[in-house]
Structures are given as structure tokens and as C-alpha cells.
PDB file of C-alpha atoms in Angstrom:
ATOM      1  CA  UNK A  10       5.859 -16.496  18.161  1.00 77.00           C
ATOM      2  CA  UNK A  11       7.693 -19.118  15.915  1.00 84.00           C
ATOM      3  CA  UNK A  12       6.156 -17.769  12.817  1.00 88.00           C
ATOM      4  CA  UNK A  13       7.127 -14.259  13.607  1.00 90.00           C
ATOM      5  CA  UNK A  14      10.830 -15.535  14.430  1.00 91.00           C
ATOM      6  CA  UNK A  15      10.951 -17.114  11.076  1.00 92.00           C
ATOM      7  CA  UNK A  16       9.711 -13.974   9.271  1.00 94.00           C
ATOM      8  CA  UNK A  17      12.447 -11.779  11.022  1.00 93.00           C
ATOM      9  CA  UNK A  18      14.950 -14.194  10.373  1.00 93.00           C
ATOM     10  CA  UNK A  19      13.954 -14.286   6.610  1.00 94.00           C
ATOM     11  CA  UNK A  20      14.336 -10.573   6.599  1.00 96.00           C
ATOM     12  CA  UNK A  21      17.653 -10.691   8.142  1.00 95.00           C
ATOM     13  CA  UNK A  22      18.977 -13.212   5.605  1.00 94.00           C
ATOM     14  CA  UNK A  23      17.256 -11.404   2.625  1.00 95.00           C
ATOM     15  CA  UNK A  24      18.700  -8.167   3.614  1.00 96.00           C
ATOM     16  CA  UNK A  25      22.243  -9.615   3.775  1.00 94.00           C
ATOM     17  CA  UNK A  26      22.264 -12.085   1.110  1.00 93.00           C
ATOM     18  CA  UNK A  27      19.368 -11.354  -1.273  1.00 89.00           C
ATOM     19  CA  UNK A  28      16.814 -13.909  -2.598  1.00 84.00           C
ATOM     20  CA  UNK A  29      19.342 -16.010  -4.538  1.00 84.00           C
ATOM     21  CA  UNK A  30      21.756 -16.898  -1.672  1.00 89.00           C
ATOM     22  CA  UNK A  31      19.234 -17.193   1.030  1.00 89.00           C
ATOM     23  CA  UNK A  32      18.466 -20.655   2.147  1.00 87.00           C
ATOM     24  CA  UNK A  33      16.154 -22.152   4.749  1.00 85.00           C
ATOM     25  CA  UNK A  34      19.223 -23.217   6.705  1.00 84.00           C
ATOM     26  CA  UNK A  35      20.157 -19.583   6.972  1.00 87.00           C
ATOM     27  CA  UNK A  36      16.692 -18.642   8.250  1.00 89.00           C
ATOM     28  CA  UNK A  37      16.482 -21.563  10.607  1.00 86.00           C
ATOM     29  CA  UNK A  38      19.971 -20.891  12.064  1.00 84.00           C
ATOM     30  CA  UNK A  39      19.134 -17.338  12.571  1.00 87.00           C
ATOM     31  CA  UNK A  40      15.700 -18.143  14.113  1.00 78.00           C
ATOM     32  CA  UNK A  41      17.424 -20.826  16.101  1.00 83.00           C
ATOM     33  CA  UNK A  42      14.717 -23.498  15.175  1.00 81.00           C
ATOM     34  CA  UNK A  43      14.760 -26.873  13.432  1.00 79.00           C
ATOM     35  CA  UNK A  44      13.836 -27.145   9.634  1.00 73.00           C
ATOM     36  CA  UNK A  45      10.650 -29.201  10.973  1.00 77.00           C
ATOM     37  CA  UNK A  46       9.476 -25.752  12.576  1.00 76.00           C
ATOM     38  CA  UNK A  47       9.524 -24.054   9.226  1.00 73.00           C
ATOM     39  CA  UNK A  48       7.597 -26.958   7.670  1.00 74.00           C
ATOM     40  CA  UNK A  49       5.052 -26.647  10.371  1.00 74.00           C
ATOM     41  CA  UNK A  50       4.390 -22.810   9.838  1.00 82.00           C
ATOM     42  CA  UNK A  51       5.067 -22.688   6.063  1.00 87.00           C
ATOM     43  CA  UNK A  52       4.587 -25.244   3.258  1.00 85.00           C
ATOM     44  CA  UNK A  53       7.529 -23.839   1.290  1.00 88.00           C
ATOM     45  CA  UNK A  54      10.242 -21.347   1.290  1.00 87.00           C
ATOM     46  CA  UNK A  55       8.107 -19.267  -1.067  1.00 89.00           C
ATOM     47  CA  UNK A  56       5.274 -19.301   1.398  1.00 92.00           C
ATOM     48  CA  UNK A  57       7.644 -17.866   3.873  1.00 93.00           C
ATOM     49  CA  UNK A  58       8.633 -15.167   1.563  1.00 93.00           C
ATOM     50  CA  UNK A  59       4.908 -14.532   0.749  1.00 94.00           C
ATOM     51  CA  UNK A  60       4.457 -13.951   4.575  1.00 95.00           C
ATOM     52  CA  UNK A  61       7.368 -11.686   5.015  1.00 95.00           C
ATOM     53  CA  UNK A  62       6.300  -9.337   2.318  1.00 96.00           C
ATOM     54  CA  UNK A  63       2.919  -9.511   3.826  1.00 96.00           C
ATOM     55  CA  UNK A  64       4.292  -8.568   7.189  1.00 96.00           C
ATOM     56  CA  UNK A  65       6.193  -5.624   5.926  1.00 97.00           C
ATOM     57  CA  UNK A  66       3.127  -4.491   3.844  1.00 96.00           C
ATOM     58  CA  UNK A  67       0.818  -4.515   6.583  1.00 97.00           C
ATOM     59  CA  UNK A  68       3.201  -2.894   9.024  1.00 97.00           C
ATOM     60  CA  UNK A  69       3.583   0.004   6.557  1.00 98.00           C
ATOM     61  CA  UNK A  70      -0.123   0.190   5.911  1.00 97.00           C
ATOM     62  CA  UNK A  71      -0.954   0.192   9.670  1.00 98.00           C
ATOM     63  CA  UNK A  72       1.699   3.084  10.260  1.00 98.00           C
ATOM     64  CA  UNK A  73       0.527   5.427   7.486  1.00 98.00           C
ATOM     65  CA  UNK A  74      -3.188   4.827   8.351  1.00 98.00           C
ATOM     66  CA  UNK A  75      -2.431   5.786  12.029  1.00 98.00           C
ATOM     67  CA  UNK A  76      -0.564   8.906  11.177  1.00 98.00           C
ATOM     68  CA  UNK A  77      -3.153   9.880   8.540  1.00 98.00           C
ATOM     69  CA  UNK A  78      -6.005   9.450  11.045  1.00 98.00           C
ATOM     70  CA  UNK A  79      -4.225  11.458  13.682  1.00 98.00           C
ATOM     71  CA  UNK A  80      -3.589  14.316  11.083  1.00 97.00           C
ATOM     72  CA  UNK A  81      -7.215  15.321  11.440  1.00 97.00           C
ATOM     73  CA  UNK A  82      -9.237  16.699   8.331  1.00 97.00           C
ATOM     74  CA  UNK A  83      -6.540  19.128   6.763  1.00 97.00           C
ATOM     75  CA  UNK A  84      -5.383  17.443   3.610  1.00 97.00           C
ATOM     76  CA  UNK A  85      -2.002  19.215   3.752  1.00 98.00           C
ATOM     77  CA  UNK A  86      -1.488  17.590   7.101  1.00 98.00           C
ATOM     78  CA  UNK A  87      -2.677  14.232   6.044  1.00 98.00           C
ATOM     79  CA  UNK A  88      -0.066  14.399   3.051  1.00 98.00           C
ATOM     80  CA  UNK A  89       2.643  15.136   5.574  1.00 98.00           C
ATOM     81  CA  UNK A  90       1.507  12.218   7.551  1.00 98.00           C
ATOM     82  CA  UNK A  91       2.506   9.934   4.750  1.00 98.00           C
ATOM     83  CA  UNK A  92       6.025  11.030   4.846  1.00 98.00           C
ATOM     84  CA  UNK A  93       6.102  10.886   8.715  1.00 98.00           C
ATOM     85  CA  UNK A  94       5.178   7.028   8.348  1.00 98.00           C
ATOM     86  CA  UNK A  95       7.630   6.479   5.403  1.00 98.00           C
ATOM     87  CA  UNK A  96      10.484   7.923   7.496  1.00 98.00           C
ATOM     88  CA  UNK A  97       9.446   6.432  10.823  1.00 98.00           C
ATOM     89  CA  UNK A  98      12.323   4.485  12.540  1.00 96.00           C
ATOM     90  CA  UNK A  99      10.096   1.527  12.831  1.00 97.00           C
ATOM     91  CA  UNK A 100       9.729   1.209   9.005  1.00 96.00           C
ATOM     92  CA  UNK A 101      12.687   3.203   7.690  1.00 98.00           C
ATOM     93  CA  UNK A 102      15.652   0.903   8.584  1.00 97.00           C
ATOM     94  CA  UNK A 103      18.546  -0.164   6.357  1.00 96.00           C
ATOM     95  CA  UNK A 104      17.487  -3.935   6.762  1.00 97.00           C
ATOM     96  CA  UNK A 105      13.925  -3.315   5.916  1.00 98.00           C
ATOM     97  CA  UNK A 106      14.695  -1.067   2.855  1.00 97.00           C
ATOM     98  CA  UNK A 107      17.053  -3.865   1.464  1.00 97.00           C
ATOM     99  CA  UNK A 108      14.256  -6.368   2.032  1.00 97.00           C
ATOM    100  CA  UNK A 109      11.790  -4.018   0.118  1.00 96.00           C
ATOM    101  CA  UNK A 110      14.049  -3.526  -2.837  1.00 96.00           C
ATOM    102  CA  UNK A 111      14.875  -7.236  -2.801  1.00 95.00           C
ATOM    103  CA  UNK A 112      11.098  -8.028  -3.237  1.00 94.00           C
ATOM    104  CA  UNK A 113      10.424  -5.188  -5.685  1.00 93.00           C
ATOM    105  CA  UNK A 114      13.361  -6.493  -7.991  1.00 92.00           C
ATOM    106  CA  UNK A 115      11.657  -9.993  -7.980  1.00 91.00           C
ATOM    107  CA  UNK A 116       8.010  -8.740  -8.589  1.00 84.00           C
ATOM    108  CA  UNK A 117       8.409  -9.175 -12.500  1.00 83.00           C
ATOM    109  CA  UNK A 118       9.207 -12.884 -11.968  1.00 86.00           C
ATOM    110  CA  UNK A 119       6.783 -13.563  -9.211  1.00 88.00           C
ATOM    111  CA  UNK A 120       3.592 -12.039  -9.699  1.00 89.00           C
ATOM    112  CA  UNK A 121       2.336 -12.918  -6.343  1.00 90.00           C
ATOM    113  CA  UNK A 122       4.752 -10.472  -4.715  1.00 92.00           C
ATOM    114  CA  UNK A 123       3.120  -7.662  -6.633  1.00 90.00           C
ATOM    115  CA  UNK A 124      -0.379  -8.982  -5.587  1.00 92.00           C
ATOM    116  CA  UNK A 125       0.536  -9.012  -1.887  1.00 93.00           C
ATOM    117  CA  UNK A 126       2.170  -5.571  -2.166  1.00 91.00           C
ATOM    118  CA  UNK A 127      -0.746  -4.027  -4.052  1.00 92.00           C
ATOM    119  CA  UNK A 128      -3.369  -5.296  -1.478  1.00 92.00           C
ATOM    120  CA  UNK A 129      -2.123  -2.548   0.723  1.00 94.00           C
ATOM    121  CA  UNK A 130      -0.480  -0.130  -1.553  1.00 94.00           C
ATOM    122  CA  UNK A 131      -3.350   0.562  -3.836  1.00 96.00           C
ATOM    123  CA  UNK A 132      -5.267   2.002  -0.894  1.00 97.00           C
ATOM    124  CA  UNK A 133      -2.277   4.232  -0.246  1.00 97.00           C
ATOM    125  CA  UNK A 134      -2.288   5.425  -3.669  1.00 97.00           C
ATOM    126  CA  UNK A 135      -6.027   6.119  -3.699  1.00 98.00           C
ATOM    127  CA  UNK A 136      -5.575   8.224  -0.513  1.00 98.00           C
ATOM    128  CA  UNK A 137      -2.601  10.317  -1.819  1.00 98.00           C
ATOM    129  CA  UNK A 138      -4.727  10.743  -5.065  1.00 98.00           C
ATOM    130  CA  UNK A 139      -7.618  12.018  -2.982  1.00 98.00           C
ATOM    131  CA  UNK A 140      -5.445  14.324  -1.035  1.00 98.00           C
ATOM    132  CA  UNK A 141      -3.530  15.871  -3.908  1.00 98.00           C
ATOM    133  CA  UNK A 142      -7.155  16.435  -5.695  1.00 98.00           C
ATOM    134  CA  UNK A 143      -8.372  18.141  -2.689  1.00 97.00           C
ATOM    135  CA  UNK A 144      -5.137  20.370  -2.521  1.00 98.00           C
ATOM    136  CA  UNK A 145      -5.342  21.103  -6.189  1.00 97.00           C
ATOM    137  CA  UNK A 146      -8.776  22.343  -6.083  1.00 96.00           C
ATOM    138  CA  UNK A 147      -8.437  24.202  -2.997  1.00 96.00           C
ATOM    139  CA  UNK A 148      -5.247  26.051  -4.264  1.00 96.00           C
ATOM    140  CA  UNK A 149      -6.529  26.620  -7.866  1.00 96.00           C
ATOM    141  CA  UNK A 150      -2.982  25.576  -9.329  1.00 96.00           C
ATOM    142  CA  UNK A 151      -2.530  26.032 -12.913  1.00 93.00           C
ATOM    143  CA  UNK A 152      -2.391  22.797 -15.197  1.00 93.00           C
ATOM    144  CA  UNK A 153      -2.855  20.715 -12.172  1.00 96.00           C
ATOM    145  CA  UNK A 154      -2.933  16.942 -12.914  1.00 97.00           C
ATOM    146  CA  UNK A 155      -3.997  14.970  -9.786  1.00 97.00           C
ATOM    147  CA  UNK A 156      -2.684  11.542 -11.334  1.00 98.00           C
ATOM    148  CA  UNK A 157       0.748  13.001 -12.301  1.00 97.00           C
ATOM    149  CA  UNK A 158       1.039  14.877  -9.044  1.00 98.00           C
ATOM    150  CA  UNK A 159       0.274  11.554  -7.046  1.00 98.00           C
ATOM    151  CA  UNK A 160       3.067   9.669  -8.983  1.00 98.00           C
ATOM    152  CA  UNK A 161       5.576  12.463  -8.037  1.00 98.00           C
ATOM    153  CA  UNK A 162       4.489  12.308  -4.366  1.00 98.00           C
ATOM    154  CA  UNK A 163       5.018   8.538  -4.353  1.00 97.00           C
ATOM    155  CA  UNK A 164       8.345   8.757  -6.073  1.00 98.00           C
ATOM    156  CA  UNK A 165       9.703  11.236  -3.498  1.00 98.00           C
ATOM    157  CA  UNK A 166       9.623   8.267  -0.946  1.00 97.00           C
ATOM    158  CA  UNK A 167      10.873   5.576  -3.478  1.00 96.00           C
ATOM    159  CA  UNK A 168      13.818   7.775  -4.372  1.00 97.00           C
ATOM    160  CA  UNK A 169      14.674   8.778  -0.900  1.00 98.00           C
ATOM    161  CA  UNK A 170      14.483   5.098   0.262  1.00 98.00           C
ATOM    162  CA  UNK A 171      16.791   4.029  -2.569  1.00 97.00           C
ATOM    163  CA  UNK A 172      19.227   6.805  -1.571  1.00 97.00           C
ATOM    164  CA  UNK A 173      19.141   5.742   2.046  1.00 98.00           C
ATOM    165  CA  UNK A 174      19.906   2.143   1.012  1.00 96.00           C
ATOM    166  CA  UNK A 175      22.752   2.977  -1.481  1.00 96.00           C
ATOM    167  CA  UNK A 176      24.356   5.981   0.381  1.00 96.00           C
ATOM    168  CA  UNK A 177      23.610   5.351   4.162  1.00 94.00           C
ATOM    169  CA  UNK A 178      26.723   7.436   5.200  1.00 95.00           C
ATOM    170  CA  UNK A 179      25.597  10.376   3.131  1.00 95.00           C
ATOM    171  CA  UNK A 180      22.055  10.795   4.143  1.00 94.00           C
ATOM    172  CA  UNK A 181      19.494   9.780   6.863  1.00 97.00           C
ATOM    173  CA  UNK A 182      15.710   9.511   7.477  1.00 97.00           C
ATOM    174  CA  UNK A 183      15.364  12.819   9.052  1.00 97.00           C
ATOM    175  CA  UNK A 184      17.134  14.584   6.283  1.00 97.00           C
ATOM    176  CA  UNK A 185      14.917  12.756   3.732  1.00 97.00           C
ATOM    177  CA  UNK A 186      11.734  13.654   5.675  1.00 98.00           C
ATOM    178  CA  UNK A 187      12.928  17.320   5.605  1.00 97.00           C
ATOM    179  CA  UNK A 188      13.554  16.982   1.867  1.00 97.00           C
ATOM    180  CA  UNK A 189      10.140  15.548   1.282  1.00 97.00           C
ATOM    181  CA  UNK A 190       8.628  18.574   2.903  1.00 97.00           C
ATOM    182  CA  UNK A 191      10.473  20.764   0.746  1.00 97.00           C
ATOM    183  CA  UNK A 192       9.283  18.844  -2.293  1.00 98.00           C
ATOM    184  CA  UNK A 193       5.690  19.390  -0.906  1.00 98.00           C
ATOM    185  CA  UNK A 194       6.443  23.238  -0.891  1.00 97.00           C
ATOM    186  CA  UNK A 195       7.343  23.176  -4.642  1.00 96.00           C
ATOM    187  CA  UNK A 196       4.267  21.106  -5.595  1.00 97.00           C
ATOM    188  CA  UNK A 197       1.755  22.855  -3.511  1.00 98.00           C
ATOM    189  CA  UNK A 198       3.205  26.372  -2.765  1.00 97.00           C
ATOM    190  CA  UNK A 199      -0.133  27.783  -1.483  1.00 96.00           C
ATOM    191  CA  UNK A 200      -0.305  25.189   1.074  1.00 97.00           C
ATOM    192  CA  UNK A 201       3.277  24.572   2.370  1.00 97.00           C
ATOM    193  CA  UNK A 202       5.122  24.958   4.666  1.00 95.00           C
ATOM    194  CA  UNK A 203       2.300  24.406   7.029  1.00 88.00           C
ATOM    195  CA  UNK A 204       1.905  26.984   9.700  1.00 69.00           C
ATOM    196  CA  UNK A 205       1.958  25.437  13.196  1.00 59.00           C
ATOM    197  CA  UNK A 206      -0.911  26.527  15.330  1.00 50.00           C
TER     198      UNK A 206
END
């Protein structure tokens, strides 16, 4: 309970102030706990940050795996499931996007962040690669490169999330989801749009 309070308080402060200006005082005041409670659950501010990134990464992992499992065996529907997860209101909030980008901005200087992120994201990449490979073979697309296509699919969400963060008044998650489906039509015209049955 207290541990999650601190993680959510850290997200709140990072989303508003970034890493540089976030202090443990900001976190404890938001969580309404003493400094000693932080020390009980986390050995340092960096350990709290690690746990915060781990929480976000696992939350995203759990959601996309749920959607992909529910999509059934059709690889086209499985690919759509990734975007359903990426733009789900549980994941795709201005606060969480701000925290994601704050962590990514620090990854070069704090390699542990990349390690935590990749613990979950590498499997996502592999699954998208598998799906893209299946679609490429099934559609017999000319000059199809699964690795390049996988990077493009992943870049769709990355770009959309950045737009949502920078221009929240000009776009929204639902529009980005629809844009993502349109991008799939361009990448896999023999498979999209999906015909509803």
C-alpha cells in the first residue's frame, strides 16, 4: 500500500517537474508520508525511480499480453491488439506519457533504466516481429523486410505518444488509435482493414 503510494507520488512529481527538480520531499508530501517511510521501502531515491519504471513497464506488458491473448490466433488481430493496449486509457494518460519520456530521456545516463525497460519491451518487440513475419509471408508482399517493418510498427506508437504529450489539445488517444490502424493498412494492404465477422 505505502510502496504503491510512493510510486504514484513519484510519477506525479516526475510528470510535473522532471527528474532534476523532483525531490524526496515532493514525493513524501504528495504521498502524505514521512521520509522514514521512503527509507523503509526504498534504499535510495534511485531505487524508488527503478521501482516506478518497473511498475510502468509491467503495467504496459500485462495489458498488451492480455489484449494479444484475447485477439485469438489471427496475426492481423494480434497486431491491432498492441495498439489497443498502447492507447488504452489505463496506459495512455498525459501523466504517464510524461513519465515514460522522462525515463527514456535519462536512459543514456542511467543504463539501469534501459535494463528495466528492456526486461519487458524485448518480448514485445519479438512478438511484433513474429506477427509481422507471419503477415509478410501470408500476404506475399514485395521486398518485405520483417525487421524494418517491426521498427516501423513500433515507431507508430512512439510517434503518437510524443504527439499526445506535446500537443494534447490537437489530438487524442482515440484519433491516434485510428491513425495507427490506417498505418497498418499502408503496411499490410492485403490484411487491413480487418473485416469484422
